CSV table of C-alpha atoms and ligand atoms in Angstrom, one decimal:
chain,number,residue,atom,x,y,z
I,283,MET,CA,-43.3,45.1,-34.5
I,284,LYS,CA,-41.2,46.6,-31.7
I,285,LEU,CA,-37.9,48.1,-33.1
I,286,ARG,CA,-34.8,46.2,-32.1
I,287,ASN,CA,-31.2,47.3,-32.6
I,288,ILE,CA,-29.1,44.8,-34.5
I,289,PRO,CA,-25.5,45.7,-35.2
I,290,PHE,CA,-23.7,43.8,-37.9
I,291,SER,CA,-20.9,42.1,-35.9
I,292,PRO,CA,-20.3,43.4,-32.4
I,293,PRO,CA,-17.5,41.8,-30.3
I,294,ASP,CA,-18.7,39.1,-27.9
I,295,MET,CA,-16.9,39.7,-24.7
I,296,SER,CA,-17.6,38.0,-21.3
I,297,GLU,CA,-16.3,38.1,-17.8
I,298,MET,CA,-13.6,35.5,-18.9
I,299,GLU,CA,-12.0,38.0,-21.3
I,300,ILE,CA,-12.0,40.7,-18.6
I,301,VAL,CA,-10.3,38.4,-16.1
I,302,GLU,CA,-7.7,37.2,-18.6
I,303,VAL,CA,-6.9,40.8,-19.6
I,304,SER,CA,-6.7,42.0,-16.0
I,305,GLU,CA,-4.3,39.2,-15.2
I,306,ALA,CA,-2.1,40.1,-18.1
I,307,LEU,CA,-2.2,43.8,-17.0
I,308,GLN,CA,-1.3,42.9,-13.5
I,309,SER,CA,1.3,40.3,-14.4
I,310,GLY,CA,4.1,42.7,-15.0
I,311,TRP,CA,4.4,41.6,-18.7
I,312,ILE,CA,2.0,43.2,-21.2
I,313,THR,CA,3.7,42.8,-24.6
I,314,THR,CA,4.8,39.6,-26.4
I,315,GLY,CA,5.5,37.0,-23.7
I,316,PRO,CA,4.0,33.9,-22.0
I,317,ARG,CA,0.4,34.5,-22.9
I,318,THR,CA,1.2,34.9,-26.6
I,319,LYS,CA,3.3,31.7,-26.6
I,320,GLU,CA,0.4,29.8,-24.8
I,321,PHE,CA,-2.1,31.2,-27.4
I,322,GLU,CA,0.2,30.0,-30.2
I,323,LYS,CA,0.4,26.5,-28.7
I,324,LEU,CA,-3.4,26.2,-28.3
I,325,ILE,CA,-4.0,27.5,-31.9
I,326,SER,CA,-1.6,24.8,-33.2
I,327,ILE,CA,-3.6,22.2,-31.2
I,328,CYS,CA,-6.9,23.4,-32.6
I,329,CYS,CA,-5.5,23.4,-36.2
I,330,GLN,CA,-3.7,20.0,-35.7
I,331,THR,CA,-0.4,21.8,-36.8
I,332,ASP,CA,3.0,21.8,-35.1
I,333,LYS,CA,3.8,25.5,-35.0
I,334,THR,CA,2.0,28.9,-35.1
I,335,ALA,CA,3.2,32.5,-35.0
I,336,CYS,CA,0.8,35.1,-33.7
I,337,LEU,CA,1.1,38.7,-35.0
I,338,ASN,CA,-0.9,41.9,-34.8
I,339,SER,CA,-3.1,41.1,-37.9
I,340,ALA,CA,-3.8,38.6,-40.6
I,341,THR,CA,-2.4,41.1,-43.1
I,342,ALA,CA,1.0,41.0,-41.3
I,343,CYS,CA,0.8,37.2,-41.3
I,344,MET,CA,0.3,37.0,-45.0
I,345,GLU,CA,2.9,39.6,-45.8
I,346,LEU,CA,5.5,37.9,-43.6
I,347,ALA,CA,4.7,34.5,-45.2
I,348,LEU,CA,5.5,36.1,-48.6
I,349,ARG,CA,8.7,37.6,-47.3
I,350,VAL,CA,9.9,34.4,-45.7
I,351,LEU,CA,9.4,32.6,-49.0
I,352,GLY,CA,11.3,35.4,-50.7
I,353,VAL,CA,8.5,36.6,-52.9
I,354,GLY,CA,9.1,40.1,-54.4
I,355,PRO,CA,9.5,42.2,-57.5
I,356,GLY,CA,9.2,40.3,-60.7
I,357,ASP,CA,7.1,37.5,-59.1
I,358,GLU,CA,3.4,37.0,-59.6
I,359,VAL,CA,1.0,36.0,-56.9
I,360,ILE,CA,-2.5,34.7,-57.7
I,361,VAL,CA,-5.5,35.9,-55.7
I,362,PRO,CA,-9.3,35.8,-56.3
I,363,ALA,CA,-11.0,39.0,-57.5
I,364,TYR,CA,-13.8,38.4,-55.1
I,365,THR,CA,-12.2,39.1,-51.7
I,366,TYR,CA,-11.2,41.7,-49.2
I,367,THR,CA,-8.3,44.0,-50.2
I,368,ALA,CA,-5.9,42.5,-47.6
I,369,SER,CA,-5.7,39.3,-49.6
I,370,ALA,CA,-4.2,41.3,-52.5
I,371,SER,CA,-2.6,44.3,-50.8
I,372,VAL,CA,0.1,42.1,-49.2
I,373,ILE,CA,1.3,41.1,-52.7
I,374,CYS,CA,1.8,44.8,-53.4
I,375,HIS,CA,3.5,45.3,-50.1
I,376,VAL,CA,6.3,42.9,-51.0
I,377,GLY,CA,6.6,44.4,-54.5
I,378,ALA,CA,5.2,41.4,-56.4
I,379,THR,CA,2.4,41.6,-59.0
I,380,PRO,CA,-1.1,40.5,-58.1
I,381,VAL,CA,-2.8,38.3,-60.7
I,382,MET,CA,-6.6,38.1,-60.1
I,383,VAL,CA,-8.8,35.2,-61.0
I,384,ASP,CA,-12.6,35.4,-61.6
I,385,SER,CA,-15.1,33.3,-59.6
I,386,ILE,CA,-16.9,30.2,-60.7
I,387,PRO,CA,-20.3,31.2,-62.0
I,388,ASP,CA,-22.8,31.6,-59.1
I,389,CYS,CA,-20.1,30.4,-56.6
I,390,VAL,CA,-17.9,32.5,-54.3
I,391,GLU,CA,-14.9,30.2,-54.9
I,392,MET,CA,-12.3,31.2,-57.5
I,393,ASP,CA,-12.5,29.4,-60.9
I,394,TYR,CA,-10.0,26.6,-60.5
I,395,ASP,CA,-9.5,26.1,-64.3
I,396,LYS,CA,-8.8,29.8,-64.7
I,397,LEU,CA,-6.4,29.5,-61.7
I,398,ALA,CA,-4.4,26.8,-63.5
I,399,GLU,CA,-4.4,29.0,-66.7
I,400,ALA,CA,-3.1,32.0,-64.7
I,401,ILE,CA,0.0,30.1,-63.4
I,402,THR,CA,3.1,31.2,-65.4
I,403,GLU,CA,6.8,30.8,-64.9
I,404,ARG,CA,6.7,33.9,-62.7
I,405,THR,CA,4.1,32.6,-60.3
I,406,LYS,CA,5.4,31.9,-56.8
I,407,PHE,CA,2.4,32.0,-54.6
I,408,ILE,CA,-1.4,31.5,-54.5
I,409,ILE,CA,-3.5,33.2,-51.9
I,410,ALA,CA,-6.9,31.3,-51.7
I,411,VAL,CA,-9.7,32.7,-49.6
I,412,ASP,CA,-11.9,30.6,-47.3
I,413,LEU,CA,-14.8,32.9,-47.7
I,414,GLY,CA,-17.5,33.1,-45.1
I,415,GLY,CA,-15.7,30.4,-43.1
I,416,ILE,CA,-16.1,27.7,-45.8
I,417,VAL,CA,-12.8,26.0,-46.8
I,418,CYS,CA,-12.4,26.2,-50.6
I,419,ASP,CA,-11.3,23.3,-52.7
I,420,TYR,CA,-7.6,22.8,-52.0
I,421,ASP,CA,-7.6,19.5,-53.9
I,422,LYS,CA,-8.3,21.5,-57.0
I,423,ILE,CA,-5.8,24.2,-56.1
I,424,PHE,CA,-3.0,21.7,-55.5
I,425,ALA,CA,-4.0,19.9,-58.7
I,426,ALA,CA,-3.7,23.2,-60.6
I,427,VAL,CA,-0.3,23.8,-59.0
I,428,GLU,CA,0.9,20.3,-59.9
I,429,SER,CA,-0.3,20.6,-63.5
I,430,LYS,CA,2.0,23.7,-64.0
I,431,LYS,CA,4.9,22.5,-61.8
I,432,TYR,CA,7.1,22.2,-64.8
I,433,LEU,CA,7.0,26.0,-65.1
I,434,PHE,CA,8.2,26.7,-61.6
I,435,LYS,CA,11.5,28.5,-61.3
I,436,PRO,CA,12.8,28.6,-57.7
I,437,ALA,CA,14.7,31.7,-56.8
I,438,ASN,CA,16.1,30.7,-53.4
I,439,ASP,CA,16.6,27.7,-51.1
I,440,ILE,CA,13.2,27.6,-49.5
I,441,GLN,CA,11.5,27.9,-52.9
I,442,LYS,CA,13.7,25.0,-54.0
I,443,VAL,CA,12.5,22.9,-51.2
I,444,TYR,CA,8.8,23.4,-52.2
I,445,GLY,CA,9.7,23.0,-55.8
I,446,ARG,CA,6.3,24.4,-56.9
I,447,VAL,CA,4.0,27.3,-56.3
I,448,VAL,CA,3.3,27.7,-52.6
I,449,VAL,CA,-0.4,27.8,-51.5
I,450,MET,CA,-1.6,30.0,-48.7
I,451,ALA,CA,-5.1,30.1,-47.2
I,452,ASP,CA,-6.4,33.5,-46.3
I,453,ALA,CA,-8.6,32.0,-43.6
I,454,ALA,CA,-9.4,35.3,-41.9
I,455,HIS,CA,-13.0,34.0,-41.7
I,456,ALA,CA,-12.3,30.3,-41.2
I,457,PHE,CA,-10.7,29.6,-37.8
I,458,GLY,CA,-12.2,26.3,-36.6
I,459,ALA,CA,-13.6,25.2,-40.0
I,460,MET,CA,-13.2,21.6,-41.2
I,461,TRP,CA,-12.9,20.1,-44.7
I,462,HIS,CA,-12.6,16.4,-45.7
I,463,GLY,CA,-11.7,15.5,-42.1
I,464,LYS,CA,-9.0,18.1,-41.8
I,465,MET,CA,-8.9,21.3,-39.9
I,466,CYS,CA,-8.4,24.7,-41.6
I,467,GLY,CA,-4.7,25.3,-40.9
I,468,GLU,CA,-3.5,21.8,-41.9
I,469,ILE,CA,-4.7,22.0,-45.5
I,470,ALA,CA,-2.8,24.8,-47.4
I,471,ASP,CA,1.0,25.2,-47.0
I,472,PHE,CA,0.4,28.3,-44.9
I,473,THR,CA,-2.8,29.5,-43.3
I,474,SER,CA,-3.5,32.9,-42.0
I,475,PHE,CA,-6.3,33.7,-39.5
I,476,SER,CA,-7.6,37.1,-38.5
I,477,PHE,CA,-8.6,38.0,-34.9
I,478,HIS,CA,-9.8,41.5,-35.9
I,479,ALA,CA,-12.8,42.8,-33.9
I,480,VAL,CA,-15.5,41.6,-36.4
I,481,LYS,CA,-14.1,38.1,-36.8
I,482,ASN,CA,-15.5,35.0,-35.2
I,483,LEU,CA,-12.7,34.9,-32.6
I,484,THR,CA,-11.2,38.3,-31.7
I,485,THR,CA,-8.2,39.8,-29.9
I,486,ALA,CA,-9.4,43.3,-31.0
I,487,GLU,CA,-6.7,43.3,-33.6
I,488,GLY,CA,-4.5,40.2,-34.2
I,489,GLY,CA,-3.7,37.3,-36.5
I,490,ALA,CA,-2.1,33.9,-36.5
I,491,LEU,CA,0.0,32.1,-39.1
I,492,THR,CA,0.2,28.3,-39.0
I,493,TRP,CA,1.7,26.0,-41.5
I,494,LYS,CA,1.9,22.3,-42.6
I,495,THR,CA,5.0,20.6,-41.3
I,496,ARG,CA,7.4,19.3,-44.0
I,497,SER,CA,10.3,16.9,-43.3
I,498,ASP,CA,12.5,19.1,-45.4
I,499,VAL,CA,11.8,22.4,-43.6
I,500,ASP,CA,12.8,23.1,-40.0
I,501,ASN,CA,9.7,24.5,-38.2
I,502,GLU,CA,12.0,26.3,-35.6
I,503,TYR,CA,13.8,28.0,-38.5
I,504,LEU,CA,10.5,29.2,-40.0
I,505,TYR,CA,9.2,30.3,-36.6
I,506,LYS,CA,12.5,32.2,-36.0
I,507,GLN,CA,12.1,34.0,-39.3
I,508,PHE,CA,8.6,35.2,-38.3
I,509,GLN,CA,10.0,36.4,-35.0
I,510,LEU,CA,12.8,38.3,-36.6
I,511,LEU,CA,10.6,39.9,-39.3
I,512,SER,CA,7.9,40.9,-36.8
I,513,LEU,CA,10.3,42.3,-34.1
I,514,HIS,CA,12.8,44.7,-35.8
I,515,GLY,CA,15.1,41.9,-36.9
I,516,GLN,CA,16.3,41.7,-33.3
I,517,ASN,CA,17.9,38.4,-32.6
I,518,LYS,CA,16.4,38.2,-29.0
I,519,ASP,CA,12.9,39.2,-28.1
I,520,ALA,CA,12.3,41.5,-25.1
I,521,PHE,CA,11.2,38.5,-23.0
I,522,ALA,CA,14.4,36.5,-23.7
I,523,LYS,CA,16.4,39.6,-22.8
I,524,THR,CA,14.9,39.5,-19.3
I,525,GLN,CA,17.0,36.4,-18.5
I,526,ILE,CA,19.9,37.0,-16.2
I,527,GLY,CA,22.8,38.8,-18.0
I,528,ALA,CA,21.1,38.5,-21.4
I,529,TRP,CA,21.0,42.1,-22.3
I,530,GLU,CA,23.0,42.0,-25.5
I,531,TYR,CA,21.3,41.6,-28.8
I,532,ASP,CA,22.0,42.1,-32.5
I,533,ILE,CA,19.9,43.5,-35.3
I,534,ILE,CA,20.3,41.2,-38.3
I,535,ALA,CA,18.3,43.4,-40.8
I,536,PRO,CA,16.0,46.5,-40.6
I,537,TYR,CA,12.8,44.6,-40.4
I,538,TYR,CA,9.2,45.3,-39.3
I,539,LYS,CA,7.2,45.6,-36.2
I,540,CYS,CA,3.9,43.6,-36.0
I,541,ASN,CA,4.1,41.4,-32.9
I,542,MET,CA,1.1,40.4,-30.8
I,543,THR,CA,0.9,41.7,-27.2
I,544,ASP,CA,0.1,39.5,-24.2
I,545,ILE,CA,-3.0,41.7,-23.6
I,546,MET,CA,-4.3,40.7,-27.0
I,547,ALA,CA,-3.4,37.1,-26.3
I,548,GLY,CA,-5.3,37.3,-23.0
I,549,ILE,CA,-8.5,38.1,-24.9
I,550,GLY,CA,-7.7,35.3,-27.3
I,551,LEU,CA,-7.2,32.7,-24.6
I,552,ALA,CA,-10.6,33.5,-23.1
I,553,GLN,CA,-12.2,33.5,-26.6
I,554,LEU,CA,-10.6,30.2,-27.4
I,555,LYS,CA,-12.2,28.6,-24.3
I,556,ARG,CA,-15.6,29.8,-25.4
I,557,TYR,CA,-15.1,29.1,-29.0
I,558,PRO,CA,-16.7,25.6,-29.3
I,559,GLU,CA,-19.9,27.0,-27.9
I,560,MET,CA,-19.7,30.1,-30.1
I,561,LEU,CA,-19.3,27.9,-33.2
I,562,ARG,CA,-22.3,25.8,-32.1
I,563,ARG,CA,-24.4,29.0,-31.7
I,564,ARG,CA,-23.4,30.2,-35.1
I,565,ARG,CA,-24.5,26.9,-36.6
I,566,GLU,CA,-27.9,27.2,-34.9
I,567,ILE,CA,-28.5,30.7,-36.3
I,568,ILE,CA,-27.4,29.6,-39.8
I,569,GLU,CA,-29.7,26.6,-39.7
I,570,ARG,CA,-32.6,29.0,-38.7
I,571,TYR,CA,-31.8,31.4,-41.5
I,572,ASP,CA,-31.5,28.5,-44.0
I,573,ALA,CA,-34.9,27.1,-43.0
I,574,ALA,CA,-36.6,30.5,-43.2
I,575,LEU,CA,-35.2,31.3,-46.6
I,576,LYS,CA,-35.4,28.0,-48.4
I,577,ASP,CA,-38.7,28.8,-50.2
I,578,HIS,CA,-37.6,32.3,-51.3
I,579,ASN,CA,-35.9,33.3,-54.5
I,580,VAL,CA,-32.4,33.5,-53.0
I,581,GLN,CA,-29.2,31.6,-53.0
I,582,VAL,CA,-27.2,31.1,-49.8
I,583,LEU,CA,-23.9,29.4,-49.0
I,584,ASN,CA,-23.6,25.8,-48.1
I,585,HIS,CA,-22.0,26.0,-44.7
I,586,TYR,CA,-22.4,22.3,-43.6
I,587,SER,CA,-22.3,18.9,-45.3
I,588,ASP,CA,-21.0,15.4,-44.7
I,589,ASN,CA,-17.5,16.4,-45.7
I,590,HIS,CA,-17.2,20.1,-44.6
I,591,CYS,CA,-18.1,22.2,-41.6
I,592,SER,CA,-17.8,25.9,-41.9
I,593,SER,CA,-16.8,28.3,-39.0
I,594,GLY,CA,-20.1,30.1,-39.9
I,595,HIS,CA,-18.5,33.5,-40.2
I,596,LEU,CA,-20.8,35.2,-42.8
I,597,TYR,CA,-24.3,34.7,-44.0
I,598,LEU,CA,-24.3,35.7,-47.6
I,599,VAL,CA,-27.6,35.9,-49.5
I,600,ARG,CA,-28.0,36.5,-53.2
I,601,LEU,CA,-31.3,38.1,-54.2
I,602,LEU,CA,-31.8,36.2,-57.5
I,603,GLY,CA,-33.2,38.4,-60.3
I,604,LYS,CA,-32.3,41.6,-58.4
I,605,ASP,CA,-29.6,44.1,-59.3
I,606,VAL,CA,-27.4,46.7,-57.5
I,607,GLU,CA,-30.1,49.3,-56.9
I,608,GLU,CA,-32.7,46.9,-55.6
I,609,ARG,CA,-30.1,45.3,-53.4
I,610,ASN,CA,-29.0,48.7,-52.0
I,611,GLU,CA,-32.7,49.5,-51.3
I,612,VAL,CA,-33.0,46.2,-49.3
I,613,ILE,CA,-30.0,47.3,-47.2
I,614,VAL,CA,-31.5,50.7,-46.6
I,615,LYS,CA,-34.9,49.2,-45.6
I,616,MET,CA,-33.2,46.8,-43.3
I,617,ALA,CA,-31.4,49.7,-41.8
I,618,GLU,CA,-34.7,51.5,-41.2
I,619,HIS,CA,-35.5,48.5,-39.0
I,620,ASN,CA,-32.2,49.0,-37.2
I,621,ILE,CA,-30.7,45.9,-38.8
I,622,ALA,CA,-27.2,46.5,-40.1
I,623,CYS,CA,-26.4,44.5,-43.3
I,624,ASN,CA,-23.3,44.5,-45.5
I,625,VAL,CA,-22.0,43.5,-48.9
I,626,HIS,CA,-19.3,40.8,-49.3
I,627,TYR,CA,-17.7,41.7,-51.5
I,628,LYS,CA,-17.4,44.6,-53.9
I,629,PRO,CA,-14.8,42.9,-56.1
I,630,LEU,CA,-11.3,44.3,-56.0
I,631,PRO,CA,-11.2,45.3,-59.7
I,632,MET,CA,-14.0,47.9,-58.8
I,633,MET,CA,-11.8,49.6,-56.2
I,634,THR,CA,-9.7,52.7,-57.0
I,635,ALA,CA,-6.5,51.1,-55.9
I,636,TYR,CA,-6.8,48.1,-58.2
I,637,LYS,CA,-8.2,50.0,-61.1
I,638,ALA,CA,-5.1,52.1,-60.9
I,639,LEU,CA,-3.1,48.9,-61.2
I,640,GLY,CA,-4.9,48.2,-64.5
I,641,PHE,CA,-7.6,45.8,-63.3
I,642,ASP,CA,-11.0,46.1,-65.0
I,643,ILE,CA,-14.2,44.5,-63.6
I,644,ALA,CA,-15.3,43.7,-67.2
I,645,ASP,CA,-12.7,40.9,-67.0
I,646,TYR,CA,-14.4,39.4,-63.9
I,647,PRO,CA,-18.0,39.0,-64.9
I,648,ASN,CA,-18.7,36.2,-62.4
I,649,ALA,CA,-17.4,38.1,-59.5
I,650,TYR,CA,-19.5,41.1,-60.6
I,651,ASN,CA,-22.6,38.9,-60.8
I,652,LEU,CA,-22.0,37.7,-57.2
I,653,TYR,CA,-21.6,41.3,-56.0
I,654,ARG,CA,-24.6,42.8,-57.8
I,655,ASN,CA,-27.4,41.1,-55.8
I,656,GLU,CA,-25.6,40.2,-52.6
I,657,VAL,CA,-26.7,41.1,-49.0
I,658,THR,CA,-24.9,39.8,-45.9
I,659,LEU,CA,-27.2,39.4,-42.8
I,660,PRO,CA,-25.9,39.9,-39.3
I,661,LEU,CA,-24.5,36.7,-37.9
I,662,HIS,CA,-22.8,36.7,-34.5
I,663,THR,CA,-23.1,35.3,-31.0
I,664,ARG,CA,-24.7,38.3,-29.4
I,665,LEU,CA,-27.9,37.7,-31.3
I,666,THR,CA,-30.8,36.3,-29.2
I,667,ASN,CA,-33.4,34.0,-30.8
I,668,GLU,CA,-35.8,36.9,-30.7
I,669,ASP,CA,-33.2,39.0,-32.7
I,670,VAL,CA,-32.9,36.2,-35.3
I,671,GLU,CA,-36.7,36.0,-35.7
I,672,TYR,CA,-36.8,39.8,-36.0
I,673,ILE,CA,-34.1,39.8,-38.7
I,674,ILE,CA,-35.9,37.0,-40.6
I,675,THR,CA,-39.4,38.5,-40.4
I,676,ASN,CA,-38.1,41.9,-41.7
I,677,PHE,CA,-35.9,40.5,-44.4
I,678,VAL,CA,-38.5,38.1,-45.8
I,679,ASP,CA,-41.0,41.0,-45.7
I,680,ILE,CA,-38.7,43.3,-47.5
I,681,ILE,CA,-37.5,40.9,-50.2
I,682,SER,CA,-41.0,39.6,-50.9
I,683,LYS,CA,-42.2,43.1,-52.0
W,252,PLP,C1,-10.5,40.7,-42.1
W,252,PLP,C2,-9.9,40.1,-43.3
W,252,PLP,C3,-8.5,40.2,-43.6
W,252,PLP,C4,-7.6,41.0,-42.7
W,252,PLP,O1,-7.5,40.7,-41.4
W,252,PLP,P1,-6.7,41.7,-40.5
W,252,PLP,O2,-6.5,40.9,-39.2
W,252,PLP,O3,-7.5,42.9,-40.3
W,252,PLP,O4,-5.4,42.0,-41.1
W,252,PLP,C5,-8.0,39.5,-44.6
W,252,PLP,N1,-8.7,38.8,-45.5
W,252,PLP,C6,-10.1,38.7,-45.3
W,252,PLP,C7,-10.9,37.9,-46.3
W,252,PLP,C8,-10.7,39.4,-44.3
W,252,PLP,O5,-12.0,39.3,-44.1
């Protein structure tokens, strides 16, 4: 078979992104300004929420959400062991203590019973992960939170308003996903999306935080907090200062710098227009993979059903009966055919940083079992039908040996 070159997740850029970025560059305004505000509005519309704040990464979004809720030293935040480091590192950034929960056996979602058990009087926040673009079970997460509500000790006014552990979705993979008739973004209390270069919709780097409106929390207040925290604690952004005579500003606290630029938002505006078609194409590829693998000894994720529709971000395959070495060999053999694969995920307790915090993979056997035989196939919108057939033919050949 003729060799093809299949990268894992290259950015899908068209003439539309180039036009939007050129217009931003020529507009006289390249940092946070009208394009970022427009992008925020459109994201809210897509998510059926009222307000969105765009920042320079999903990591910044999650960290600032923790800060706005006043989570810090002495507090515990629950996160699955089976995720990317950003879901947990933000907990360390604010000085709180990460508490990791193992996965359900043979399922990438966290064990919801263990989640309920992990909630203590110190727990302030849960960061759930919508892995691969599939929204996890927020009914079970909110039920766990309700079952332990009596333990909750609010430490400030906003925590008092919630009166329970706050639930955030790390939806870095899941922009555009649906679950039980709701859009990802309107399910958890806060939802963070990533627009990093490898994600479904990209602004090169970037992220968005949206949240569920509550009658007892002022959305403008929340939005203002994210503006302050992401722009030095300056009470007027650079764009507001361009208004006549409006030079003066105050710094209310020595905050952070993680705003989105209008150049990034320009890429995002074009990607957003193309996004429905990109989601459709992802689904087509997933259905082709599913059909090709259904008679093999593998387990794949369920991206689509009557009551959920994934954003089709990652195609995880478990090679049943195989272990780490054989899995690694499959990845090497795929690479020999110029097909880049990956592993999602090496659980956090196996990483140096989290081992140093005292985590031990022996306490997360289900996450380890997910990891030991997992291969992620390329899934992106630059793949042609011929590429997809090439990947399937080689993969099936390699795993059948
Ligand atoms: C990519 C990713 C992030 C981080 O996104 P950034 O925009 O790079 O900060 C967080 N969580 C998960 C699960 C991710 O895959």
